[in-house]
GROMACS .gro file of C-alpha atoms in nm:
model
  357
    1MET     CA    1   3.146  -2.400   3.404
    2LYS     CA    2   3.270  -2.367   2.974
    3ASN     CA    3   3.039  -2.627   2.845
    4LEU     CA    4   2.746  -2.473   3.109
    5PHE     CA    5   2.804  -2.149   2.908
    6PHE     CA    6   2.755  -2.256   2.608
    7TYR     CA    7   2.503  -2.425   2.718
    8ASN     CA    8   2.309  -2.189   2.794
    9LEU     CA    9   2.411  -1.955   2.513
   10SER     CA   10   2.261  -2.194   2.264
   11PHE     CA   11   1.917  -2.227   2.445
   12LEU     CA   12   1.878  -1.859   2.436
   13CYS     CA   13   1.971  -1.819   2.025
   14LEU     CA   14   1.681  -2.104   2.031
   15PHE     CA   15   1.487  -1.884   2.240
   16LEU     CA   16   1.499  -1.617   2.047
   17SER     CA   17   1.465  -1.846   1.715
   18LEU     CA   18   1.117  -1.997   1.880
   19GLN     CA   19   1.029  -1.654   1.932
   20VAL     CA   20   1.111  -1.494   1.577
   21SER     CA   21   0.946  -1.794   1.444
   22ALA     CA   22   0.636  -1.785   1.629
   23GLN     CA   23   0.530  -1.389   1.520
   24LYS     CA   24   0.194  -1.330   1.373
   25LEU     CA   25   0.074  -1.141   1.074
   26ASN     CA   26   0.007  -0.910   1.282
   27GLU     CA   27   0.284  -0.864   1.463
   28ILE     CA   28   0.477  -0.681   1.306
   29GLN     CA   29   0.570  -0.341   1.151
   30VAL     CA   30   0.604  -0.237   0.871
   31ILE     CA   31   0.685   0.116   0.562
   32GLY     CA   32   0.583   0.139   0.235
   33SER     CA   33   0.514   0.337   0.014
   34HIS     CA   34   0.215   0.567  -0.060
   35ASN     CA   35   0.105   0.600  -0.492
   36SER     CA   36   0.346   0.334  -0.501
   37TYR     CA   37   0.325   0.374  -0.889
   38LYS     CA   38   0.404   0.740  -0.976
   39SER     CA   39   0.708   0.845  -1.150
   40GLN     CA   40   0.793   1.230  -1.209
   41MET     CA   41   0.518   1.465  -1.380
   42ALA     CA   42   0.597   1.664  -1.634
   43PRO     CA   43   0.753   1.995  -1.471
   44GLU     CA   44   0.544   2.178  -1.740
   45LEU     CA   45   0.268   1.977  -1.560
   46LEU     CA   46   0.398   2.112  -1.250
   47GLU     CA   47   0.455   2.425  -1.367
   48TYR     CA   48   0.111   2.497  -1.472
   49LEU     CA   49  -0.088   2.346  -1.163
   50SER     CA   50   0.115   2.589  -0.960
   51LYS     CA   51  -0.100   2.919  -1.141
   52VAL     CA   52  -0.435   2.772  -1.145
   53ASN     CA   53  -0.396   2.583  -0.783
   54PRO     CA   54  -0.039   2.659  -0.623
   55SER     CA   55  -0.092   2.340  -0.346
   56ALA     CA   56  -0.234   2.077  -0.573
   57SER     CA   57   0.079   2.144  -0.767
   58GLN     CA   58   0.279   2.124  -0.430
   59SER     CA   59   0.101   1.809  -0.296
   60LEU     CA   60   0.223   1.605  -0.614
   61GLU     CA   61   0.570   1.705  -0.570
   62TYR     CA   62   0.713   1.301  -0.565
   63ALA     CA   63   0.833   1.064  -0.758
   64HIS     CA   64   0.886   0.668  -0.702
   65ILE     CA   65   1.168   0.408  -0.784
   66PRO     CA   66   0.970   0.101  -0.986
   67MET     CA   67   0.834  -0.108  -0.674
   68GLU     CA   68   1.045  -0.377  -0.727
   69SER     CA   69   1.359  -0.174  -0.633
   70GLN     CA   70   1.090  -0.066  -0.350
   71LEU     CA   71   1.091  -0.417  -0.244
   72ASP     CA   72   1.407  -0.476  -0.258
   73LEU     CA   73   1.471  -0.163  -0.042
   74GLY     CA   74   1.290  -0.375   0.242
   75LEU     CA   75   0.962  -0.167   0.159
   76ARG     CA   76   0.636  -0.379   0.220
   77ASN     CA   77   0.326  -0.192   0.156
   78LEU     CA   78   0.190  -0.027  -0.220
   79GLU     CA   79  -0.058   0.144  -0.228
   80LEU     CA   80  -0.200   0.120  -0.625
   81ASP     CA   81  -0.471   0.324  -0.811
   82VAL     CA   82  -0.707   0.166  -1.037
   83PHE     CA   83  -0.936   0.294  -1.299
   84HIS     CA   84  -1.204   0.115  -1.490
   85ASP     CA   85  -1.122   0.051  -1.890
   86PRO     CA   86  -1.303  -0.202  -2.017
   87GLN     CA   87  -1.277  -0.163  -2.337
   88GLY     CA   88  -0.967  -0.019  -2.323
   89GLY     CA   89  -0.868   0.320  -2.455
   90ARG     CA   90  -1.000   0.561  -2.286
   91TYR     CA   91  -0.707   0.782  -2.085
   92SER     CA   92  -0.533   0.768  -2.442
   93ASN     CA   93  -0.356   1.072  -2.513
   94PRO     CA   94  -0.377   1.252  -2.177
   95LYS     CA   95  -0.550   1.582  -2.211
   96GLY     CA   96  -0.166   1.702  -2.032
   97LEU     CA   97  -0.020   1.617  -2.287
   98GLU     CA   98  -0.181   1.984  -2.421
   99ILE     CA   99   0.036   2.102  -2.176
  100ILE     CA  100   0.349   2.007  -2.239
  101GLN     CA  101   0.357   2.131  -2.553
  102SER     CA  102   0.222   2.440  -2.574
  103ALA     CA  103   0.485   2.568  -2.268
  104GLY     CA  104   0.813   2.413  -2.532
  105GLY     CA  105   0.898   2.128  -2.334
  106LYS     CA  106   0.920   1.805  -2.490
  107ILE     CA  107   0.672   1.499  -2.435
  108PRO     CA  108   0.766   1.215  -2.292
  109ASN     CA  109   0.809   0.867  -2.387
  110TYR     CA  110   0.476   0.821  -2.112
  111ASP     CA  111   0.359   0.452  -2.279
  112PRO     CA  112   0.605   0.261  -2.532
  113THR     CA  113   0.454   0.012  -2.538
  114ASP     CA  114   0.048   0.181  -2.624
  115ALA     CA  115  -0.006  -0.004  -2.292
  116LEU     CA  116  -0.361   0.238  -2.247
  117SER     CA  117  -0.526   0.153  -2.568
  118LYS     CA  118  -0.596  -0.257  -2.407
  119PRO     CA  119  -0.874  -0.372  -2.222
  120GLY     CA  120  -0.857  -0.385  -1.886
  121LEU     CA  121  -0.745  -0.199  -1.473
  122LYS     CA  122  -0.542   0.149  -1.561
  123LEU     CA  123  -0.286   0.217  -1.324
  124PHE     CA  124  -0.173   0.599  -1.265
  125HIS     CA  125  -0.247   0.884  -0.987
  126ILE     CA  126  -0.492   1.129  -1.220
  127GLN     CA  127  -0.614   1.135  -1.536
  128ASP     CA  128  -0.506   1.341  -1.796
  129LEU     CA  129  -0.292   1.535  -1.531
  130ASP     CA  130  -0.055   1.234  -1.332
  131PHE     CA  131  -0.039   1.012  -1.573
  132GLN     CA  132   0.294   0.866  -1.563
  133SER     CA  133   0.340   0.543  -1.394
  134HIS     CA  134   0.612   0.302  -1.414
  135TYR     CA  135   0.327   0.021  -1.524
  136LEU     CA  136   0.010   0.211  -1.646
  137LEU     CA  137  -0.183  -0.129  -1.695
  138PHE     CA  138  -0.280  -0.310  -1.332
  139ALA     CA  139  -0.238  -0.604  -1.470
  140ASP     CA  140   0.106  -0.602  -1.595
  141ALA     CA  141   0.259  -0.410  -1.192
  142LEU     CA  142   0.086  -0.806  -1.105
  143LYS     CA  143   0.274  -0.972  -1.293
  144ALA     CA  144   0.636  -0.769  -1.212
  145LEU     CA  145   0.524  -0.846  -0.805
  146ARG     CA  146   0.481  -1.175  -0.928
  147SER     CA  147   0.770  -1.196  -1.107
  148TRP     CA  148   0.958  -1.010  -0.790
  149SER     CA  149   0.817  -1.229  -0.520
  150GLU     CA  150   0.898  -1.558  -0.723
  151SER     CA  151   1.261  -1.435  -0.741
  152ASN     CA  152   1.264  -1.416  -0.357
  153PRO     CA  153   1.041  -1.674  -0.259
  154ASP     CA  154   1.089  -1.587   0.121
  155HIS     CA  155   0.972  -1.279   0.130
  156SER     CA  156   0.775  -1.148   0.375
  157PRO     CA  157   0.419  -1.050   0.324
  158VAL     CA  158   0.364  -0.708   0.150
  159PHE     CA  159   0.063  -0.505   0.227
  160ILE     CA  160  -0.177  -0.373  -0.061
  161LEU     CA  161  -0.334  -0.106  -0.093
  162ILE     CA  162  -0.639  -0.036  -0.416
  163ASN     CA  163  -0.816   0.294  -0.383
  164ALA     CA  164  -1.093   0.211  -0.708
  165LYS     CA  165  -1.033   0.581  -0.822
  166ASP     CA  166  -1.389   0.674  -1.043
  167GLY     CA  167  -1.388   1.038  -0.926
  168ASN     CA  168  -1.445   1.353  -1.144
  169ILE     CA  169  -1.179   1.616  -1.202
  170PRO     CA  170  -1.350   1.971  -1.393
  171GLY     CA  171  -1.111   1.979  -1.712
  172THR     CA  172  -1.033   1.598  -1.727
  173ARG     CA  173  -1.209   1.321  -1.921
  174PRO     CA  174  -1.480   1.122  -1.737
  175VAL     CA  175  -1.385   0.830  -1.530
  176LEU     CA  176  -1.664   0.522  -1.553
  177PRO     CA  177  -1.814   0.432  -1.199
  178PHE     CA  178  -1.678   0.129  -1.011
  179THR     CA  179  -1.981  -0.072  -1.002
  180ALA     CA  180  -2.026  -0.355  -0.842
  181ALA     CA  181  -1.916  -0.578  -1.143
  182ALA     CA  182  -1.665  -0.315  -1.189
  183LEU     CA  183  -1.454  -0.366  -0.810
  184ASP     CA  184  -1.527  -0.750  -0.866
  185SER     CA  185  -1.275  -0.750  -1.167
  186ILE     CA  186  -1.019  -0.656  -0.946
  187ASP     CA  187  -1.011  -0.934  -0.795
  188LEU     CA  188  -1.025  -1.096  -1.099
  189GLU     CA  189  -0.683  -0.937  -1.189
  190ILE     CA  190  -0.500  -1.018  -0.924
  191ARG     CA  191  -0.644  -1.385  -0.957
  192THR     CA  192  -0.520  -1.399  -1.347
  193HIS     CA  193  -0.194  -1.271  -1.257
  194LEU     CA  194  -0.049  -1.299  -0.883
  195GLY     CA  195  -0.240  -1.608  -0.839
  196MET     CA  196  -0.433  -1.712  -0.590
  197GLU     CA  197  -0.148  -1.974  -0.438
  198HIS     CA  198   0.061  -1.607  -0.348
  199LEU     CA  199  -0.256  -1.411  -0.158
  200ILE     CA  200  -0.397  -1.408   0.174
  201THR     CA  201  -0.711  -1.419   0.136
  202PRO     CA  202  -1.007  -1.323   0.439
  203ASP     CA  203  -1.169  -1.705   0.395
  204ASP     CA  204  -0.780  -1.780   0.530
  205ILE     CA  205  -0.796  -1.519   0.822
  206ARG     CA  206  -1.138  -1.684   0.864
  207GLY     CA  207  -1.078  -1.971   0.891
  208ASN     CA  208  -1.310  -2.205   1.110
  209TYR     CA  209  -1.537  -1.828   1.266
  210LYS     CA  210  -1.830  -1.683   1.280
  211ASP     CA  211  -1.681  -1.427   1.010
  212LEU     CA  212  -1.371  -1.244   0.984
  213GLU     CA  213  -1.387  -1.044   1.265
  214SER     CA  214  -1.460  -1.266   1.475
  215ALA     CA  215  -1.142  -1.426   1.328
  216VAL     CA  216  -0.909  -1.124   1.397
  217LEU     CA  217  -1.035  -1.055   1.756
  218ALA     CA  218  -0.967  -1.441   1.851
  219GLY     CA  219  -0.603  -1.347   1.751
  220ASN     CA  220  -0.684  -1.546   1.424
  221TRP     CA  221  -0.367  -1.439   1.200
  222PRO     CA  222  -0.135  -1.667   1.009
  223LEU     CA  223   0.260  -1.745   1.209
  224LEU     CA  224   0.453  -1.508   1.019
  225GLU     CA  225   0.666  -1.744   0.832
  226ASP     CA  226   0.383  -1.915   0.695
  227VAL     CA  227   0.258  -1.694   0.472
  228ARG     CA  228   0.617  -1.582   0.347
  229GLY     CA  229   0.624  -1.460  -0.054
  230LYS     CA  230   0.242  -1.372  -0.042
  231PHE     CA  231   0.049  -1.064  -0.060
  232LEU     CA  232  -0.273  -0.949   0.095
  233PHE     CA  233  -0.460  -0.680  -0.061
  234VAL     CA  234  -0.729  -0.410   0.086
  235LEU     CA  235  -0.962  -0.233  -0.055
  236ASP     CA  236  -0.903   0.111   0.033
  237GLU     CA  237  -1.266   0.302  -0.066
  238ASN     CA  238  -1.530   0.431   0.126
  239GLU     CA  239  -1.798   0.305   0.287
  240GLU     CA  240  -2.015   0.286  -0.080
  241LYS     CA  241  -1.781   0.131  -0.290
  242ILE     CA  242  -1.696  -0.140   0.007
  243ASP     CA  243  -2.102  -0.216  -0.007
  244ARG     CA  244  -2.097  -0.195  -0.333
  245TYR     CA  245  -1.786  -0.483  -0.311
  246LEU     CA  246  -1.974  -0.700  -0.059
  247SER     CA  247  -2.278  -0.681  -0.262
  248ALA     CA  248  -2.073  -0.906  -0.498
  249LYS     CA  249  -1.847  -1.091  -0.204
  250PRO     CA  250  -2.049  -1.114   0.077
  251GLY     CA  251  -1.959  -1.142   0.379
  252LEU     CA  252  -1.601  -1.124   0.215
  253GLU     CA  253  -1.626  -1.474   0.157
  254ASN     CA  254  -1.407  -1.569  -0.178
  255ALA     CA  255  -1.314  -1.260  -0.110
  256VAL     CA  256  -0.975  -1.204  -0.276
  257LEU     CA  257  -0.947  -0.789  -0.093
  258PHE     CA  258  -0.999  -0.702   0.229
  259VAL     CA  259  -1.212  -0.389   0.297
  260LYS     CA  260  -1.176  -0.075   0.545
  261LYS     CA  261  -1.501  -0.220   0.786
  262LYS     CA  262  -1.473  -0.044   1.119
  263GLU     CA  263  -1.516  -0.183   1.443
  264GLY     CA  264  -1.803  -0.381   1.508
  265ASN     CA  265  -1.836  -0.497   1.127
  266PRO     CA  266  -1.826  -0.859   1.114
  267THR     CA  267  -1.609  -0.780   0.806
  268ALA     CA  268  -1.364  -0.595   0.982
  269GLY     CA  269  -0.989  -0.698   1.016
  270PHE     CA  270  -0.787  -0.491   0.865
  271ARG     CA  271  -0.830  -0.077   0.905
  272ILE     CA  272  -0.636   0.213   0.732
  273ILE     CA  273  -0.634   0.544   1.024
  274ASN     CA  274  -0.431   0.791   0.862
  275ASN     CA  275  -0.386   1.040   1.160
  276ALA     CA  276  -0.198   0.902   1.373
  277GLU     CA  277  -0.084   1.286   1.572
  278LYS     CA  278  -0.436   1.276   1.632
  279ASP     CA  279  -0.560   0.889   1.646
  280GLU     CA  280  -0.229   0.730   1.826
  281ALA     CA  281  -0.405   0.610   2.115
  282TYR     CA  282  -0.696   0.494   1.900
  283ILE     CA  283  -0.477   0.295   1.691
  284ARG     CA  284  -0.338   0.195   1.950
  285ASP     CA  285  -0.570  -0.032   2.142
  286LEU     CA  286  -0.740  -0.170   1.767
  287VAL     CA  287  -0.355  -0.344   1.785
  288LYS     CA  288  -0.391  -0.462   2.056
  289LYS     CA  289  -0.782  -0.636   2.035
  290GLY     CA  290  -0.647  -0.740   1.737
  291TYR     CA  291  -0.662  -0.512   1.410
  292ILE     CA  292  -0.456  -0.474   1.167
  293ILE     CA  293  -0.415  -0.074   1.094
  294ARG     CA  294  -0.259   0.092   0.819
  295THR     CA  295  -0.157   0.528   0.917
  296ARG     CA  296   0.069   0.742   0.769
  297ALA     CA  297   0.372   0.931   0.829
  298ASP     CA  298   0.328   1.201   0.640
  299SER     CA  299   0.116   1.321   0.328
  300ASP     CA  300   0.078   1.617   0.053
  301THR     CA  301   0.511   1.683   0.113
  302LYS     CA  302   0.441   1.892   0.368
  303GLN     CA  303   0.655   1.662   0.668
  304ALA     CA  304   0.914   1.621   0.428
  305ARG     CA  305   0.930   2.049   0.349
  306THR     CA  306   0.969   2.069   0.729
  307ASN     CA  307   1.174   1.778   0.844
  308ASP     CA  308   0.878   1.721   1.088
  309TYR     CA  309   0.962   1.337   1.226
  310SER     CA  310   0.657   1.407   1.492
  311THR     CA  311   0.390   1.210   1.296
  312PHE     CA  312   0.628   0.947   1.177
  313GLU     CA  313   0.688   0.908   1.598
  314LYS     CA  314   0.342   0.868   1.647
  315ALA     CA  315   0.247   0.607   1.403
  316LYS     CA  316   0.540   0.437   1.548
  317ALA     CA  317   0.458   0.427   1.906
  318SER     CA  318   0.071   0.345   1.767
  319GLY     CA  319   0.193  -0.025   1.639
  320ALA     CA  320  -0.011   0.010   1.324
  321GLN     CA  321   0.121  -0.241   1.143
  322VAL     CA  322   0.162  -0.031   0.813
  323ILE     CA  323   0.273   0.304   0.802
  324SER     CA  324   0.283   0.446   0.415
  325THR     CA  325   0.548   0.763   0.310
  326ASP     CA  326   0.681   0.891   0.011
  327TYR     CA  327   1.064   0.950   0.153
  328TYR     CA  328   1.158   0.682   0.211
  329GLN     CA  329   1.383   0.810  -0.010
  330PRO     CA  330   1.482   1.188   0.041
  331SER     CA  331   1.329   1.401  -0.219
  332SER     CA  332   1.444   1.489  -0.535
  333PHE     CA  333   1.274   1.758  -0.575
  334PHE     CA  334   1.322   1.993  -0.318
  335LYS     CA  335   1.598   2.015  -0.078
  336SER     CA  336   1.502   1.845   0.233
  337ASP     CA  337   1.693   1.536   0.498
  338TYR     CA  338   1.338   1.393   0.548
  339LYS     CA  339   1.338   1.014   0.530
  340VAL     CA  340   1.150   0.812   0.666
  341ASN     CA  341   1.276   0.402   0.763
  342PHE     CA  342   1.344   0.225   1.108
  343ASP     CA  343   1.636   0.246   1.332
  344GLY     CA  344   1.922   0.020   1.108
  345ASN     CA  345   1.750   0.186   0.822
  346VAL     CA  346   1.503  -0.084   0.806
  347TYR     CA  347   1.206  -0.073   0.703
  348GLU     CA  348   0.996  -0.339   0.894
  349ARG     CA  349   1.125  -0.436   1.271
  350PRO     CA  350   0.904  -0.652   1.495
  351ASN     CA  351   0.560  -0.408   1.686
  352PRO     CA  352   0.655  -0.221   1.943
  353VAL     CA  353   0.308  -0.302   2.098
  354LEU     CA  354   0.251  -0.633   2.066
  355VAL     CA  355   0.607  -0.777   2.118
  356LYS     CA  356   0.758  -0.659   2.392
  357ASN     CA  357   1.193  -0.726   2.434
   0.00000   0.00000   0.00000
């Protein structure tokens, strides 16, 4: 009887280990950060914005620890905002420095390596105003991610959203538009500084299917164990900008970036649906069909200020594979206990819609 007990226990452990190893990329649920590169704004700039645009100022009262530290905690989603600057120097000497100085503040050491003068995509939130970043060069952020990944080769996949910022804001310097060639330069920098061996690409998922969506609907996402140590990038942009990218990468062939095309499109596979409270059932339906979805637990600091977890609860229940937050740690800007994680203080778990206990 004793031997039979241990035999059954061993069989159960083997069965559970096989279940975990057979889990696919779309069958997990992870938590990550929004505007992951963002470091703290100077208080003088927040004070200035509170007078000219109070709601905008309040929405900017958050900051993140370095991206590598976020990944060390277990976060598996990052969001990066890039600005086109092929010549370099376009965003040097931000106008916000004058605001800080006129308010009697200390000029932050925001660009110690003179990164803004160098050619290449820049990484920060808002030109001239919210310009402090853990990495001002997109290339440097990619190198840091590669270094972290190679030091942690068995890490579960990291989903990275890319915003190609080219919106002009009154009172700030004009930005360069993201043409098809400029969008393609995002691919080039990722290939160069992170390396294809660290990427999950649309071609990988398409395989022998006629298009990406057909592969997704057929469940052709890879096994989780086969994509450890890798990153999946998504272009989180409007339809017009996505179509520009697709003009350079028709059908997403040889593309680095997935795009957030709506279901029914041959390039659909990764959807971004940010309102989990309104769209919980819609998200769940898409997850069951095979799409990977990103949604948000909070936005603009609102939920953190009121300790409101209702959006996060809907996000979890929806089965969205990627849930973004500004609060994997409590706020350091205002008093709040709001903190987003799964039970056990972890940031990754089996997908509750697709993986049954």
